Short mmCIF file of C-alpha atoms and ligand atoms in Angstrom, two decimals:
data_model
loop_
_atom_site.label_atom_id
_atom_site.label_comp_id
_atom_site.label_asym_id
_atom_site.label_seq_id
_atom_site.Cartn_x
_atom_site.Cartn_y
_atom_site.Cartn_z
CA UNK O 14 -51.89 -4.15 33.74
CA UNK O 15 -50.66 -0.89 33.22
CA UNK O 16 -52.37 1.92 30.80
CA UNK O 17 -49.93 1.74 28.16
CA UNK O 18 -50.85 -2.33 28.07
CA UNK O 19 -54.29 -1.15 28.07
CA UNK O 20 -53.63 1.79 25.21
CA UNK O 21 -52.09 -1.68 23.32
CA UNK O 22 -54.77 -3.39 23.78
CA UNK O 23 -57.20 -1.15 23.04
CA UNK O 24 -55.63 -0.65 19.71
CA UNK O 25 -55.70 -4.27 18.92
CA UNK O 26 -59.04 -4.67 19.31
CA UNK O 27 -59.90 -1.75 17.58
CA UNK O 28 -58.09 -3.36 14.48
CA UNK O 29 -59.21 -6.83 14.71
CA UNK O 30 -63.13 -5.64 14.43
CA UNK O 31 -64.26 -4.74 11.26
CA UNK O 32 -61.22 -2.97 9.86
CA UNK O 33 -61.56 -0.40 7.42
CA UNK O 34 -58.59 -1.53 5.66
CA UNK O 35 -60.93 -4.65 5.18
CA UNK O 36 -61.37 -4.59 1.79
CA UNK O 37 -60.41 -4.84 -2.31
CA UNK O 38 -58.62 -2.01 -3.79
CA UNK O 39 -59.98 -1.18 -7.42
CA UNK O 40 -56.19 -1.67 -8.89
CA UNK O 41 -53.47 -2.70 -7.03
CA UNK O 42 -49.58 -3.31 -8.31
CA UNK O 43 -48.72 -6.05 -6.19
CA UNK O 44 -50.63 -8.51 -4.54
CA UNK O 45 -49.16 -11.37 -2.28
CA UNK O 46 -51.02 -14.28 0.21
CA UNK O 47 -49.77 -15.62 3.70
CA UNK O 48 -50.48 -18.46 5.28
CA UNK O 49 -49.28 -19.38 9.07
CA UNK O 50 -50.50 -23.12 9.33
CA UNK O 51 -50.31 -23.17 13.33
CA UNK O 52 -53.25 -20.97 13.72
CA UNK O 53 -55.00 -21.16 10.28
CA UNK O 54 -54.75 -17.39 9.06
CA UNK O 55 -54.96 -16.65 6.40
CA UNK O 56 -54.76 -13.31 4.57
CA UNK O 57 -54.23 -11.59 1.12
CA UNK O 58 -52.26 -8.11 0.73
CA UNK O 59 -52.94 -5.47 -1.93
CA UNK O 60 -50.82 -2.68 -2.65
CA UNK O 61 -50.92 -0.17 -5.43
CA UNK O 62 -47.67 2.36 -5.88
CA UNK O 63 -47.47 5.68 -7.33
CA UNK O 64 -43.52 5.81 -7.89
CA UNK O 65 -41.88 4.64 -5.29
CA UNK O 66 -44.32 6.04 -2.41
CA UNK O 67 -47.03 2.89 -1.65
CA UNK O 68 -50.22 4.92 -2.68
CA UNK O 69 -53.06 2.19 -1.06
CA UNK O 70 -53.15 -0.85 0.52
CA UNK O 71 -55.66 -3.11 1.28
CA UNK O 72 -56.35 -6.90 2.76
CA UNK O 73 -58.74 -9.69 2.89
CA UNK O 74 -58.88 -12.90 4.53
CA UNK O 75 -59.32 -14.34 7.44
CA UNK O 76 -57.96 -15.58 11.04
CA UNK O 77 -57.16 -15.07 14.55
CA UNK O 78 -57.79 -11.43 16.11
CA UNK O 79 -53.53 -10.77 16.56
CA UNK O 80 -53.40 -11.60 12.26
CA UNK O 81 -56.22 -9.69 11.73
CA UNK O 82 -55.06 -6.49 13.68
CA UNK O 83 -51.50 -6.99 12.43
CA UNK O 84 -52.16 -6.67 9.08
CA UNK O 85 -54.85 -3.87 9.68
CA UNK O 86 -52.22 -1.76 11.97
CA UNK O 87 -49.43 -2.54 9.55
CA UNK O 88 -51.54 -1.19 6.31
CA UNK O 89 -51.81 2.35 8.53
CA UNK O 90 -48.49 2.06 9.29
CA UNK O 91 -46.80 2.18 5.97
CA UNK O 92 -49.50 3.79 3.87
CA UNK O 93 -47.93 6.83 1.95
CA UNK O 94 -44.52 6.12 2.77
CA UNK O 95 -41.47 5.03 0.19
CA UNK O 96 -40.33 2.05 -0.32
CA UNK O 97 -37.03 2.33 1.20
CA UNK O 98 -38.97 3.55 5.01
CA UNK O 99 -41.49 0.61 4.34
CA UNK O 100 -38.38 -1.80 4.05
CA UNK O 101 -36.93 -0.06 7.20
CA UNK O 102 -40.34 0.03 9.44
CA UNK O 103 -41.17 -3.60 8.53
CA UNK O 104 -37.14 -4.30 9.93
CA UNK O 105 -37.76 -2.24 12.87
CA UNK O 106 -41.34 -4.16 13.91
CA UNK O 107 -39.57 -7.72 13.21
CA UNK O 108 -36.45 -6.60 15.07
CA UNK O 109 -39.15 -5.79 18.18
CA UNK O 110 -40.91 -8.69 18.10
CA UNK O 111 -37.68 -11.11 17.92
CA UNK O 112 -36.56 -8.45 21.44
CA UNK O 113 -33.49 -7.80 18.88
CA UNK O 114 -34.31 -4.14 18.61
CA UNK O 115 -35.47 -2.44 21.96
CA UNK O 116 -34.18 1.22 21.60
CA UNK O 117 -37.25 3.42 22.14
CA UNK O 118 -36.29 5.82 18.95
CA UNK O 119 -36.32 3.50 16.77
CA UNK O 120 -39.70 1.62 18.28
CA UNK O 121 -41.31 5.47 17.47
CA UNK O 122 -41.27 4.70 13.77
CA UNK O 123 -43.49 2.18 14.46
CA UNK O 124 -46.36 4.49 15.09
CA UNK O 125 -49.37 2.42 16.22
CA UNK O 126 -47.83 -0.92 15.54
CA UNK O 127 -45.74 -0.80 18.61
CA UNK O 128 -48.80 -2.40 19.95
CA UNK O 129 -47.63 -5.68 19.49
CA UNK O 130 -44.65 -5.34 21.66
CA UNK O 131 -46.10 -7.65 23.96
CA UNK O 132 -46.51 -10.30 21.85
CA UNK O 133 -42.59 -11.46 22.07
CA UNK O 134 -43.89 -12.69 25.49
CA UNK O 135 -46.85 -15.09 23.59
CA UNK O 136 -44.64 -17.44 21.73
CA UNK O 137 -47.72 -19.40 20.38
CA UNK O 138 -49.15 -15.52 18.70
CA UNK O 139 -45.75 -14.41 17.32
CA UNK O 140 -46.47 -16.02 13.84
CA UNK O 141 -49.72 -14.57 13.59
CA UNK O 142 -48.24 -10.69 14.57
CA UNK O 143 -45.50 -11.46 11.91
CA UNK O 144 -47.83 -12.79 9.32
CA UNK O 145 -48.66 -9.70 7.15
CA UNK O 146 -45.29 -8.18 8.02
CA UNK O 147 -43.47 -11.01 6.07
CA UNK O 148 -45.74 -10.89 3.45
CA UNK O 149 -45.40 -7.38 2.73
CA UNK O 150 -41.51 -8.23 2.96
CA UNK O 151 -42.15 -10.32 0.04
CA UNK O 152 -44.00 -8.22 -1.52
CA UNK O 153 -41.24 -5.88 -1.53
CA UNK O 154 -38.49 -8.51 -2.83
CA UNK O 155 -40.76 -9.03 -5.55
CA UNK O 156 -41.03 -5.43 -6.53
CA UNK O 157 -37.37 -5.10 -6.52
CA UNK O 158 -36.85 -8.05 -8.75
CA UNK O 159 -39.24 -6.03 -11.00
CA UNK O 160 -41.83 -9.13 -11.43
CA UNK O 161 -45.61 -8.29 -10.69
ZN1 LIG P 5 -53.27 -16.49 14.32
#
């Protein structure tokens, strides 16, 4: 294992314990749930907008360690950006985890959430890193299409 596996790691586990983003928002705009059946997580996303920047976010639920951290990473991730770079960043970290986007540039935007990297290689875990990703996706749609 090399130390950037380790850094990875470490930043994995930090997220799957007791994550601060752990929790109900007092408002929220949009709120959406995922479900990946092969594992059994579970989880709920909150997000509350101030224009077009996404303000807060928040989730609850529960399941393995990789859907917990995900969704935990993902909420630091695209806290206080637009819209438009939320759409982009949540392309960028599905393109990485399908191997269809490797260029290192474009992996930066990623921040912390370039963690996951390694999961293309666990087949069984990719579901559960993509879980809160695609719901946030939908999320999005929904927004778009102006319903709440
Ligand atoms: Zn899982």
């Amino acid at each position: 294992m090399d130390n950037l596996e380790e850094m990875y790691n470490e930043i994995i586990m930090e997220h799957s314990m007791n994550s601060y983003n752990k929790k109900k928002l007092a408002s929220h705009d949009f709120c959406d749930l995922g479900h990946n059946p092969n594992c059994g997580d579970e989880i709920e996303i909150e997000v509350k907008l101030n224009g077009d920047v996404i303000e807060d976010m928040a989730f609850s639920g529960h399941g393995c360690a990789i859907s917990q951290s995900s969704t935990s990473v993902m909420i630091d991730v695209l806290k206080g950006k637009t819209v438009k770079e939320a759409k982009e960043i949540i392309a960028i970290f599905i393109g990485m985890i399908k191997r269809e986007i490797t260029d290192e540039e474009e992996l930066e935007r990623l921040e912390d959430a370039i963690a996951f990297k390694n999961i293309s290689n666990m087949p069984a875990r990719v579901k559960c890193a993509l879980l809160a990703w695609h719901t946030m996706e939908d999320i999005l749609k929904k927004l778009e299409e102006g319903e709440k």
